[in-house]
Amino acid sequence: MPFVNENFLKLNKNYLFAEVANRVRKYVEKNPQARVIKLGIGDVTEPLPVCVISELKAAVDDMSRRETFQGYPPYEGYEFLRKAISEFDFKRRGIDIEPDEIYISTGAKEDTANIQELFSIHSKIAILDPVYPVYLDSNVMAGRTGNFVDGIYNDVEYLPCTIENNFSPYLPKKKVDLIYLCFPNNPTGQVLTKDELKMWVDYAIDNDAIILFDAAYEAFVQQPGIPRSIFEIEGAKKVAIEFRSLSKTAGFTGTRCAYTIIPKELYIKDKDGNKYSVGDLWLRRQSTKFNGVAYIIQKGAAAVFTEKGQEEVKKLISYYLENAKIIREGIEALGLKYTGGINSPYIWFKVPDGFTSWQFFDYLLEKFQIVSTPGVGFGKSGEGYIRLSAFGKREDIIEAVERLKNFK
Ligand code: MLT
């Protein structure tokens, strides 16, 4: 009989959002009449852009004719999509990212979880605290984090993002090899200015580190001076990988399409100092373990990178940001301290004294039938906080805020 991979035993029993879903399911089973409003996982509710729908339909038709039928997609994605991304996300913003530096996938979740396979098991990792749990969990599974003691893994360099540093992390105290950054941040909604992000790029250059930059929420950036890509920063192409996604930008959480940018300048070395292209290693990994994103989906995704698509996406983002504003104002009226919700679809607030994150999660669910995400699920420094997601139907957001007015 094979033995279990003991790294899995170091994980929390359930993935954060699976645990939230379990608790909600149990609550609904017991209270079938309850009208639960879900502001937990960041899942979109508005339909796909019209131009995406027509391309999806046209692509279905392509699959019905022998002349236009498509089999296995290219491992790195179709060129038509990579070219469109290069043009709309980068070249038009003055950033030189070529189509062959873009790798299409089914999600930034998958890519941020899988990228660690390219790096030595002895690589030291730095992770924001709190942050999207996938970076940490995937490294725990790989066996890179050490043991879990008092809420932390002892081989991980945590970068606390707390009220004390305005949710903007300090540079690592110890030497690290891989730095996971996520801005606009999930869960705090905080952003970094160009100068702040430059500090991280300079640090990576000076310390031979690689930054794994999750930009899944870049489309929500509204304020000038806030970078939407790490490649806006000089020198970043030598030290960074960026993860981007259509999930939150264009309503693709269920449709699945994302893309990872690995610049050609990015190399890693073996212990003898030989250099290897990170992009080549990623393609080697993907072509072994992944068979690409469906042609139909990539055709639909390409419609996002057109004038019409960009206009439609802007409307979607404005809709969710207006939701965020309604939630922010509701939280503020309750006298609770919050951050986020301006360049981000997430609002992060301090729970009232006397509650832990999970206790307040239960309280919101039981008293107001509102699903939230407990801050501690994103890391130890998230204890005492709650995240509300602005993804939702406007009428539900308004009702949730109305319900919360009865909070004492
Ligand atoms: C979240 O709620 O943090 C995200 O929706 C989860 C994800 O993107 O996988």
mmCIF file of N, CA and C in Angstrom, residues 129-239:
data_model
loop_
_atom_site.group_PDB
_atom_site.id
_atom_site.type_symbol
_atom_site.label_atom_id
_atom_site.label_comp_id
_atom_site.label_asym_id
_atom_site.label_seq_id
_atom_site.Cartn_x
_atom_site.Cartn_y
_atom_site.Cartn_z
ATOM 1 N N ASP A 129 0.594 38.241 4.054
ATOM 2 C CA ASP A 129 -0.307 37.702 5.072
ATOM 3 C C ASP A 129 -1.200 38.844 5.534
ATOM 4 N N PRO A 130 -2.490 38.842 5.211
ATOM 5 C CA PRO A 130 -3.271 37.804 4.557
ATOM 6 C C PRO A 130 -3.129 37.853 3.033
ATOM 7 N N VAL A 131 -3.459 36.719 2.394
ATOM 8 C CA VAL A 131 -3.490 36.668 0.933
ATOM 9 C C VAL A 131 -4.280 35.450 0.451
ATOM 10 N N TYR A 132 -4.640 35.487 -0.819
ATOM 11 C CA TYR A 132 -5.300 34.360 -1.509
ATOM 12 C C TYR A 132 -4.579 33.050 -1.129
ATOM 13 N N PRO A 133 -5.289 32.079 -0.572
ATOM 14 C CA PRO A 133 -4.623 30.934 0.049
ATOM 15 C C PRO A 133 -3.915 29.949 -0.890
ATOM 16 N N VAL A 134 -4.141 30.091 -2.180
ATOM 17 C CA VAL A 134 -3.595 29.106 -3.129
ATOM 18 C C VAL A 134 -2.060 29.092 -3.151
ATOM 19 N N TYR A 135 -1.437 30.265 -2.992
ATOM 20 C CA TYR A 135 0.030 30.305 -3.081
ATOM 21 C C TYR A 135 0.635 29.450 -1.964
ATOM 22 N N LEU A 136 0.096 29.659 -0.776
ATOM 23 C CA LEU A 136 0.640 28.938 0.370
ATOM 24 C C LEU A 136 0.294 27.448 0.289
ATOM 25 N N ASP A 137 -0.973 27.138 0.062
ATOM 26 C CA ASP A 137 -1.402 25.732 0.048
ATOM 27 C C ASP A 137 -0.628 24.926 -0.997
ATOM 28 N N SER A 138 -0.379 25.516 -2.163
ATOM 29 C CA SER A 138 0.323 24.758 -3.207
ATOM 30 C C SER A 138 1.773 24.494 -2.790
ATOM 31 N N ASN A 139 2.358 25.418 -2.060
ATOM 32 C CA ASN A 139 3.718 25.196 -1.573
ATOM 33 C C ASN A 139 3.745 24.207 -0.414
ATOM 34 N N VAL A 140 2.667 24.182 0.374
ATOM 35 C CA VAL A 140 2.578 23.176 1.443
ATOM 36 C C VAL A 140 2.522 21.791 0.798
ATOM 37 N N MET A 141 1.683 21.637 -0.208
ATOM 38 C CA MET A 141 1.552 20.335 -0.888
ATOM 39 C C MET A 141 2.892 19.896 -1.469
ATOM 40 N N ALA A 142 3.661 20.881 -1.947
ATOM 41 C CA ALA A 142 4.957 20.549 -2.551
ATOM 42 C C ALA A 142 6.007 20.205 -1.495
ATOM 43 N N GLY A 143 5.768 20.610 -0.248
ATOM 44 C CA GLY A 143 6.723 20.288 0.811
ATOM 45 C C GLY A 143 7.775 21.360 1.016
ATOM 46 N N ARG A 144 7.399 22.611 0.716
ATOM 47 C CA ARG A 144 8.407 23.685 0.778
ATOM 48 C C ARG A 144 8.238 24.576 2.022
ATOM 49 N N THR A 145 7.251 24.300 2.865
ATOM 50 C CA THR A 145 6.890 25.305 3.873
ATOM 51 C C THR A 145 7.256 24.952 5.316
ATOM 52 N N GLY A 146 7.719 23.721 5.564
ATOM 53 C CA GLY A 146 7.956 23.310 6.949
ATOM 54 C C GLY A 146 6.639 23.010 7.652
ATOM 55 N N ASN A 147 6.730 22.901 8.977
ATOM 56 C CA ASN A 147 5.542 22.496 9.739
ATOM 57 C C ASN A 147 4.681 23.678 10.149
ATOM 58 N N PHE A 148 3.429 23.355 10.441
ATOM 59 C CA PHE A 148 2.457 24.382 10.832
ATOM 60 C C PHE A 148 2.429 24.470 12.354
ATOM 61 N N VAL A 149 2.897 25.586 12.888
ATOM 62 C CA VAL A 149 2.920 25.751 14.341
ATOM 63 C C VAL A 149 2.343 27.124 14.668
ATOM 64 N N ASP A 150 1.373 27.159 15.563
ATOM 65 C CA ASP A 150 0.745 28.424 15.995
ATOM 66 C C ASP A 150 0.275 29.287 14.827
ATOM 67 N N GLY A 151 -0.349 28.651 13.855
ATOM 68 C CA GLY A 151 -0.955 29.426 12.765
ATOM 69 C C GLY A 151 -0.011 29.815 11.642
ATOM 70 N N ILE A 152 1.279 29.380 11.736
ATOM 71 C CA ILE A 152 2.190 29.697 10.629
ATOM 72 C C ILE A 152 3.076 28.498 10.276
ATOM 73 N N TYR A 153 3.522 28.472 9.028
ATOM 74 C CA TYR A 153 4.474 27.431 8.590
ATOM 75 C C TYR A 153 5.876 27.983 8.826
ATOM 76 N N ASN A 154 6.730 27.158 9.504
ATOM 77 C CA ASN A 154 7.971 27.768 9.964
ATOM 78 C C ASN A 154 9.045 28.020 8.909
ATOM 79 N N ASP A 155 8.877 27.501 7.689
ATOM 80 C CA ASP A 155 9.877 27.833 6.666
ATOM 81 C C ASP A 155 9.397 28.908 5.684
ATOM 82 N N VAL A 156 8.317 29.566 6.028
ATOM 83 C CA VAL A 156 7.779 30.597 5.124
ATOM 84 C C VAL A 156 8.085 31.970 5.699
ATOM 85 N N GLU A 157 8.505 32.872 4.841
ATOM 86 C CA GLU A 157 8.690 34.261 5.276
ATOM 87 C C GLU A 157 7.367 34.990 5.020
ATOM 88 N N TYR A 158 6.663 35.275 6.090
ATOM 89 C CA TYR A 158 5.372 35.971 5.954
ATOM 90 C C TYR A 158 5.616 37.476 5.883
ATOM 91 N N LEU A 159 4.830 38.131 5.053
ATOM 92 C CA LEU A 159 4.940 39.589 4.906
ATOM 93 C C LEU A 159 3.607 40.184 5.366
ATOM 94 N N PRO A 160 3.513 40.512 6.650
ATOM 95 C CA PRO A 160 2.219 40.959 7.181
ATOM 96 C C PRO A 160 1.719 42.235 6.499
ATOM 97 N N CYS A 161 0.427 42.251 6.213
ATOM 98 C CA CYS A 161 -0.237 43.445 5.661
ATOM 99 C C CYS A 161 -1.326 43.779 6.655
ATOM 100 N N THR A 162 -1.030 44.704 7.523
ATOM 101 C CA THR A 162 -1.939 45.000 8.627
ATOM 102 C C THR A 162 -2.221 46.494 8.665
ATOM 103 N N ILE A 163 -3.094 46.859 9.571
ATOM 104 C CA ILE A 163 -3.441 48.283 9.716
ATOM 105 C C ILE A 163 -2.169 49.098 10.008
ATOM 106 N N GLU A 164 -1.205 48.478 10.723
ATOM 107 C CA GLU A 164 0.025 49.198 11.115
ATOM 108 C C GLU A 164 0.839 49.652 9.906
ATOM 109 N N ASN A 165 0.850 48.845 8.846
ATOM 110 C CA ASN A 165 1.604 49.291 7.650
ATOM 111 C C ASN A 165 0.652 49.667 6.502
ATOM 112 N N ASN A 166 -0.563 50.019 6.866
ATOM 113 C CA ASN A 166 -1.572 50.407 5.870
ATOM 114 C C ASN A 166 -1.765 49.309 4.814
ATOM 115 N N PHE A 167 -1.636 48.070 5.255
ATOM 116 C CA PHE A 167 -1.846 46.882 4.403
ATOM 117 C C PHE A 167 -0.874 46.834 3.222
ATOM 118 N N SER A 168 0.261 47.479 3.400
ATOM 119 C CA SER A 168 1.280 47.508 2.343
ATOM 120 C C SER A 168 2.544 46.871 2.933
ATOM 121 N N PRO A 169 2.980 45.713 2.409
ATOM 122 C CA PRO A 169 4.012 44.931 3.102
ATOM 123 C C PRO A 169 5.391 45.582 3.101
ATOM 124 N N TYR A 170 6.154 45.293 4.167
ATOM 125 C CA TYR A 170 7.575 45.672 4.190
ATOM 126 C C TYR A 170 8.349 44.622 3.412
ATOM 127 N N LEU A 171 9.558 44.991 2.987
ATOM 128 C CA LEU A 171 10.422 44.032 2.286
ATOM 129 C C LEU A 171 10.782 42.887 3.240
ATOM 130 N N PRO A 172 11.109 41.694 2.692
ATOM 131 C CA PRO A 172 11.429 40.559 3.572
ATOM 132 C C PRO A 172 12.640 40.857 4.462
ATOM 133 N N LYS A 173 12.615 40.283 5.672
ATOM 134 C CA LYS A 173 13.752 40.476 6.573
ATOM 135 C C LYS A 173 14.841 39.463 6.242
ATOM 136 N N LYS A 174 14.388 38.261 5.807
ATOM 137 C CA LYS A 174 15.352 37.198 5.477
ATOM 138 C C LYS A 174 15.509 37.113 3.970
ATOM 139 N N LYS A 175 16.594 36.492 3.516
ATOM 140 C CA LYS A 175 16.806 36.289 2.075
ATOM 141 C C LYS A 175 15.767 35.275 1.571
ATOM 142 N N VAL A 176 15.060 35.649 0.509
ATOM 143 C CA VAL A 176 14.085 34.733 -0.077
ATOM 144 C C VAL A 176 14.338 34.613 -1.583
ATOM 145 N N ASP A 177 13.787 33.552 -2.171
ATOM 146 C CA ASP A 177 13.994 33.312 -3.607
ATOM 147 C C ASP A 177 12.761 33.659 -4.427
ATOM 148 N N LEU A 178 11.598 33.356 -3.863
ATOM 149 C CA LEU A 178 10.339 33.578 -4.594
ATOM 150 C C LEU A 178 9.444 34.467 -3.744
ATOM 151 N N ILE A 179 8.901 35.509 -4.367
ATOM 152 C CA ILE A 179 8.037 36.432 -3.630
ATOM 153 C C ILE A 179 6.682 36.474 -4.318
ATOM 154 N N TYR A 180 5.661 36.048 -3.610
ATOM 155 C CA TYR A 180 4.297 36.116 -4.166
ATOM 156 C C TYR A 180 3.698 37.476 -3.807
ATOM 157 N N LEU A 181 3.365 38.255 -4.823
ATOM 158 C CA LEU A 181 2.665 39.520 -4.580
ATOM 159 C C LEU A 181 1.312 39.458 -5.279
ATOM 160 N N CYS A 182 0.338 40.135 -4.730
ATOM 161 C CA CYS A 182 -1.001 40.151 -5.324
ATOM 162 C C CYS A 182 -1.570 41.554 -5.138
ATOM 163 N N PHE A 183 -1.648 42.309 -6.236
ATOM 164 C CA PHE A 183 -2.166 43.688 -6.182
ATOM 165 C C PHE A 183 -2.926 44.019 -7.448
ATOM 166 N N PRO A 184 -4.115 44.650 -7.316
ATOM 167 C CA PRO A 184 -4.866 44.933 -6.117
ATOM 168 C C PRO A 184 -5.010 43.656 -5.290
ATOM 169 N N ASN A 185 -4.865 43.841 -4.001
ATOM 170 C CA ASN A 185 -4.725 42.669 -3.146
ATOM 171 C C ASN A 185 -6.049 41.958 -2.873
ATOM 172 N N ASN A 186 -5.957 40.670 -2.935
ATOM 173 C CA ASN A 186 -7.019 39.800 -2.449
ATOM 174 C C ASN A 186 -6.490 39.223 -1.151
ATOM 175 N N PRO A 187 -7.028 39.561 0.010
ATOM 176 C CA PRO A 187 -8.372 40.067 0.278
ATOM 177 C C PRO A 187 -8.480 41.550 0.643
ATOM 178 N N THR A 188 -7.384 42.262 0.891
ATOM 179 C CA THR A 188 -7.554 43.586 1.538
ATOM 180 C C THR A 188 -8.022 44.667 0.576
ATOM 181 N N GLY A 189 -7.867 44.427 -0.728
ATOM 182 C CA GLY A 189 -8.251 45.441 -1.713
ATOM 183 C C GLY A 189 -7.222 46.551 -1.845
ATOM 184 N N GLN A 190 -6.123 46.444 -1.094
ATOM 185 C CA GLN A 190 -5.100 47.484 -1.118
ATOM 186 C C GLN A 190 -4.316 47.431 -2.431
ATOM 187 N N VAL A 191 -3.776 48.578 -2.838
ATOM 188 C CA VAL A 191 -2.952 48.619 -4.060
ATOM 189 C C VAL A 191 -1.570 49.168 -3.721
ATOM 190 N N LEU A 192 -0.625 48.973 -4.627
ATOM 191 C CA LEU A 192 0.701 49.590 -4.483
ATOM 192 C C LEU A 192 0.826 50.681 -5.528
ATOM 193 N N THR A 193 1.489 51.772 -5.167
ATOM 194 C CA THR A 193 1.774 52.796 -6.171
ATOM 195 C C THR A 193 2.934 52.284 -7.027
ATOM 196 N N LYS A 194 3.187 53.005 -8.099
ATOM 197 C CA LYS A 194 4.296 52.631 -8.981
ATOM 198 C C LYS A 194 5.624 52.622 -8.203
ATOM 199 N N ASP A 195 5.819 53.638 -7.354
ATOM 200 C CA ASP A 195 7.076 53.711 -6.587
ATOM 201 C C ASP A 195 7.192 52.542 -5.619
ATOM 202 N N GLU A 196 6.079 52.203 -5.005
ATOM 203 C CA GLU A 196 6.125 51.070 -4.057
ATOM 204 C C GLU A 196 6.438 49.760 -4.799
ATOM 205 N N LEU A 197 5.817 49.581 -5.950
ATOM 206 C CA LEU A 197 6.086 48.340 -6.695
ATOM 207 C C LEU A 197 7.526 48.320 -7.205
ATOM 208 N N LYS A 198 8.036 49.488 -7.551
ATOM 209 C CA LYS A 198 9.430 49.582 -8.026
ATOM 210 C C LYS A 198 10.393 49.106 -6.928
ATOM 211 N N MET A 199 10.038 49.437 -5.688
ATOM 212 C CA MET A 199 10.874 49.011 -4.559
ATOM 213 C C MET A 199 10.998 47.473 -4.538
ATOM 214 N N TRP A 200 9.901 46.780 -4.860
ATOM 215 C CA TRP A 200 9.906 45.316 -4.880
ATOM 216 C C TRP A 200 10.716 44.784 -6.059
ATOM 217 N N VAL A 201 10.562 45.432 -7.198
ATOM 218 C CA VAL A 201 11.323 44.992 -8.380
ATOM 219 C C VAL A 201 12.818 45.190 -8.113
ATOM 220 N N ASP A 202 13.168 46.353 -7.554
ATOM 221 C CA ASP A 202 14.586 46.618 -7.252
ATOM 222 C C ASP A 202 15.115 45.596 -6.247
ATOM 223 N N TYR A 203 14.287 45.283 -5.271
ATOM 224 C CA TYR A 203 14.694 44.294 -4.266
ATOM 225 C C TYR A 203 14.980 42.947 -4.946
ATOM 226 N N ALA A 204 14.074 42.540 -5.850
ATOM 227 C CA ALA A 204 14.242 41.251 -6.534
ATOM 228 C C ALA A 204 15.522 41.272 -7.384
ATOM 229 N N ILE A 205 15.776 42.387 -8.045
ATOM 230 C CA ILE A 205 16.992 42.485 -8.870
ATOM 231 C C ILE A 205 18.226 42.366 -7.963
ATOM 232 N N ASP A 206 18.226 43.089 -6.864
ATOM 233 C CA ASP A 206 19.406 43.101 -5.974
ATOM 234 C C ASP A 206 19.601 41.780 -5.252
ATOM 235 N N ASN A 207 18.535 41.011 -5.075
ATOM 236 C CA ASN A 207 18.629 39.797 -4.251
ATOM 237 C C ASN A 207 18.419 38.520 -5.047
ATOM 238 N N ASP A 208 18.490 38.609 -6.370
ATOM 239 C CA ASP A 208 18.335 37.412 -7.211
ATOM 240 C C ASP A 208 17.048 36.659 -6.914
ATOM 241 N N ALA A 209 15.988 37.401 -6.677
ATOM 242 C CA ALA A 209 14.700 36.751 -6.381
ATOM 243 C C ALA A 209 13.782 36.878 -7.596
ATOM 244 N N ILE A 210 12.734 36.068 -7.611
ATOM 245 C CA ILE A 210 11.720 36.182 -8.663
ATOM 246 C C ILE A 210 10.399 36.553 -8.003
ATOM 247 N N ILE A 211 9.710 37.533 -8.599
ATOM 248 C CA ILE A 211 8.390 37.940 -8.089
ATOM 249 C C ILE A 211 7.313 37.225 -8.894
ATOM 250 N N LEU A 212 6.386 36.599 -8.196
ATOM 251 C CA LEU A 212 5.226 35.958 -8.831
ATOM 252 C C LEU A 212 4.061 36.902 -8.579
ATOM 253 N N PHE A 213 3.711 37.665 -9.591
ATOM 254 C CA PHE A 213 2.788 38.791 -9.414
ATOM 255 C C PHE A 213 1.394 38.433 -9.902
ATOM 256 N N ASP A 214 0.466 38.329 -8.972
ATOM 257 C CA ASP A 214 -0.913 37.994 -9.327
ATOM 258 C C ASP A 214 -1.670 39.301 -9.580
ATOM 259 N N ALA A 215 -2.010 39.517 -10.859
ATOM 260 C CA ALA A 215 -2.687 40.761 -11.257
ATOM 261 C C ALA A 215 -4.140 40.478 -11.642
ATOM 262 N N ALA A 216 -4.733 39.462 -11.027
ATOM 263 C CA ALA A 216 -6.088 39.043 -11.421
ATOM 264 C C ALA A 216 -7.120 40.172 -11.318
ATOM 265 N N TYR A 217 -6.828 41.169 -10.445
ATOM 266 C CA TYR A 217 -7.809 42.239 -10.224
ATOM 267 C C TYR A 217 -7.381 43.569 -10.849
ATOM 268 N N GLU A 218 -6.408 43.517 -11.764
ATOM 269 C CA GLU A 218 -5.866 44.762 -12.345
ATOM 270 C C GLU A 218 -6.943 45.621 -13.007
ATOM 271 N N ALA A 219 -7.960 45.016 -13.573
ATOM 272 C CA ALA A 219 -8.973 45.790 -14.304
ATOM 273 C C ALA A 219 -9.770 46.710 -13.380
ATOM 274 N N PHE A 220 -9.669 46.462 -12.057
ATOM 275 C CA PHE A 220 -10.432 47.277 -11.109
ATOM 276 C C PHE A 220 -9.693 48.559 -10.713
ATOM 277 N N VAL A 221 -8.430 48.672 -11.128
ATOM 278 C CA VAL A 221 -7.656 49.864 -10.758
ATOM 279 C C VAL A 221 -8.278 51.094 -11.404
ATOM 280 N N GLN A 222 -8.586 52.084 -10.589
ATOM 281 C CA GLN A 222 -9.221 53.312 -11.074
ATOM 282 C C GLN A 222 -8.317 54.521 -10.909
ATOM 283 N N GLN A 223 -7.484 54.497 -9.860
ATOM 284 C CA GLN A 223 -6.729 55.709 -9.547
ATOM 285 C C GLN A 223 -5.466 55.806 -10.395
ATOM 286 N N PRO A 224 -5.113 57.024 -10.816
ATOM 287 C CA PRO A 224 -3.880 57.173 -11.591
ATOM 288 C C PRO A 224 -2.664 56.869 -10.698
ATOM 289 N N GLY A 225 -1.576 56.410 -11.314
ATOM 290 C CA GLY A 225 -0.355 56.154 -10.541
ATOM 291 C C GLY A 225 -0.302 54.754 -9.952
ATOM 292 N N ILE A 226 -1.370 53.980 -10.163
ATOM 293 C CA ILE A 226 -1.383 52.599 -9.656
ATOM 294 C C ILE A 226 -1.140 51.678 -10.855
ATOM 295 N N PRO A 227 -0.050 50.913 -10.836
ATOM 296 C CA PRO A 227 0.232 50.053 -11.999
ATOM 297 C C PRO A 227 -0.788 48.928 -12.167
ATOM 298 N N ARG A 228 -1.089 48.633 -13.413
ATOM 299 C CA ARG A 228 -1.990 47.505 -13.710
ATOM 300 C C ARG A 228 -1.198 46.282 -14.116
ATOM 301 N N SER A 229 0.107 46.470 -14.291
ATOM 302 C CA SER A 229 0.980 45.333 -14.609
ATOM 303 C C SER A 229 2.334 45.614 -13.980
ATOM 304 N N ILE A 230 2.969 44.564 -13.494
ATOM 305 C CA ILE A 230 4.313 44.768 -12.929
ATOM 306 C C ILE A 230 5.296 45.164 -14.025
ATOM 307 N N PHE A 231 4.931 44.861 -15.277
ATOM 308 C CA PHE A 231 5.853 45.182 -16.370
ATOM 309 C C PHE A 231 5.823 46.667 -16.732
ATOM 310 N N GLU A 232 5.019 47.446 -16.007
ATOM 311 C CA GLU A 232 5.120 48.901 -16.129
ATOM 312 C C GLU A 232 6.384 49.393 -15.425
ATOM 313 N N ILE A 233 6.979 48.529 -14.615
ATOM 314 C CA ILE A 233 8.137 48.932 -13.823
ATOM 315 C C ILE A 233 9.422 48.514 -14.555
ATOM 316 N N GLU A 234 10.321 49.448 -14.667
ATOM 317 C CA GLU A 234 11.575 49.161 -15.366
ATOM 318 C C GLU A 234 12.334 48.027 -14.680
ATOM 319 N N GLY A 235 12.824 47.104 -15.463
ATOM 320 C CA GLY A 235 13.629 46.010 -14.908
ATOM 321 C C GLY A 235 12.802 44.779 -14.557
ATOM 322 N N ALA A 236 11.463 44.922 -14.528
ATOM 323 C CA ALA A 236 10.620 43.806 -14.053
ATOM 324 C C ALA A 236 10.726 42.576 -14.960
ATOM 325 N N LYS A 237 11.014 42.798 -16.244
ATOM 326 C CA LYS A 237 11.049 41.641 -17.144
ATOM 327 C C LYS A 237 12.160 40.655 -16.789
ATOM 328 N N LYS A 238 13.116 41.124 -16.032
ATOM 329 C CA LYS A 238 14.216 40.213 -15.634
ATOM 330 C C LYS A 238 13.882 39.424 -14.380
ATOM 331 N N VAL A 239 12.842 39.863 -13.652
ATOM 332 C CA VAL A 239 12.613 39.262 -12.325
ATOM 333 C C VAL A 239 11.158 38.890 -12.029
#
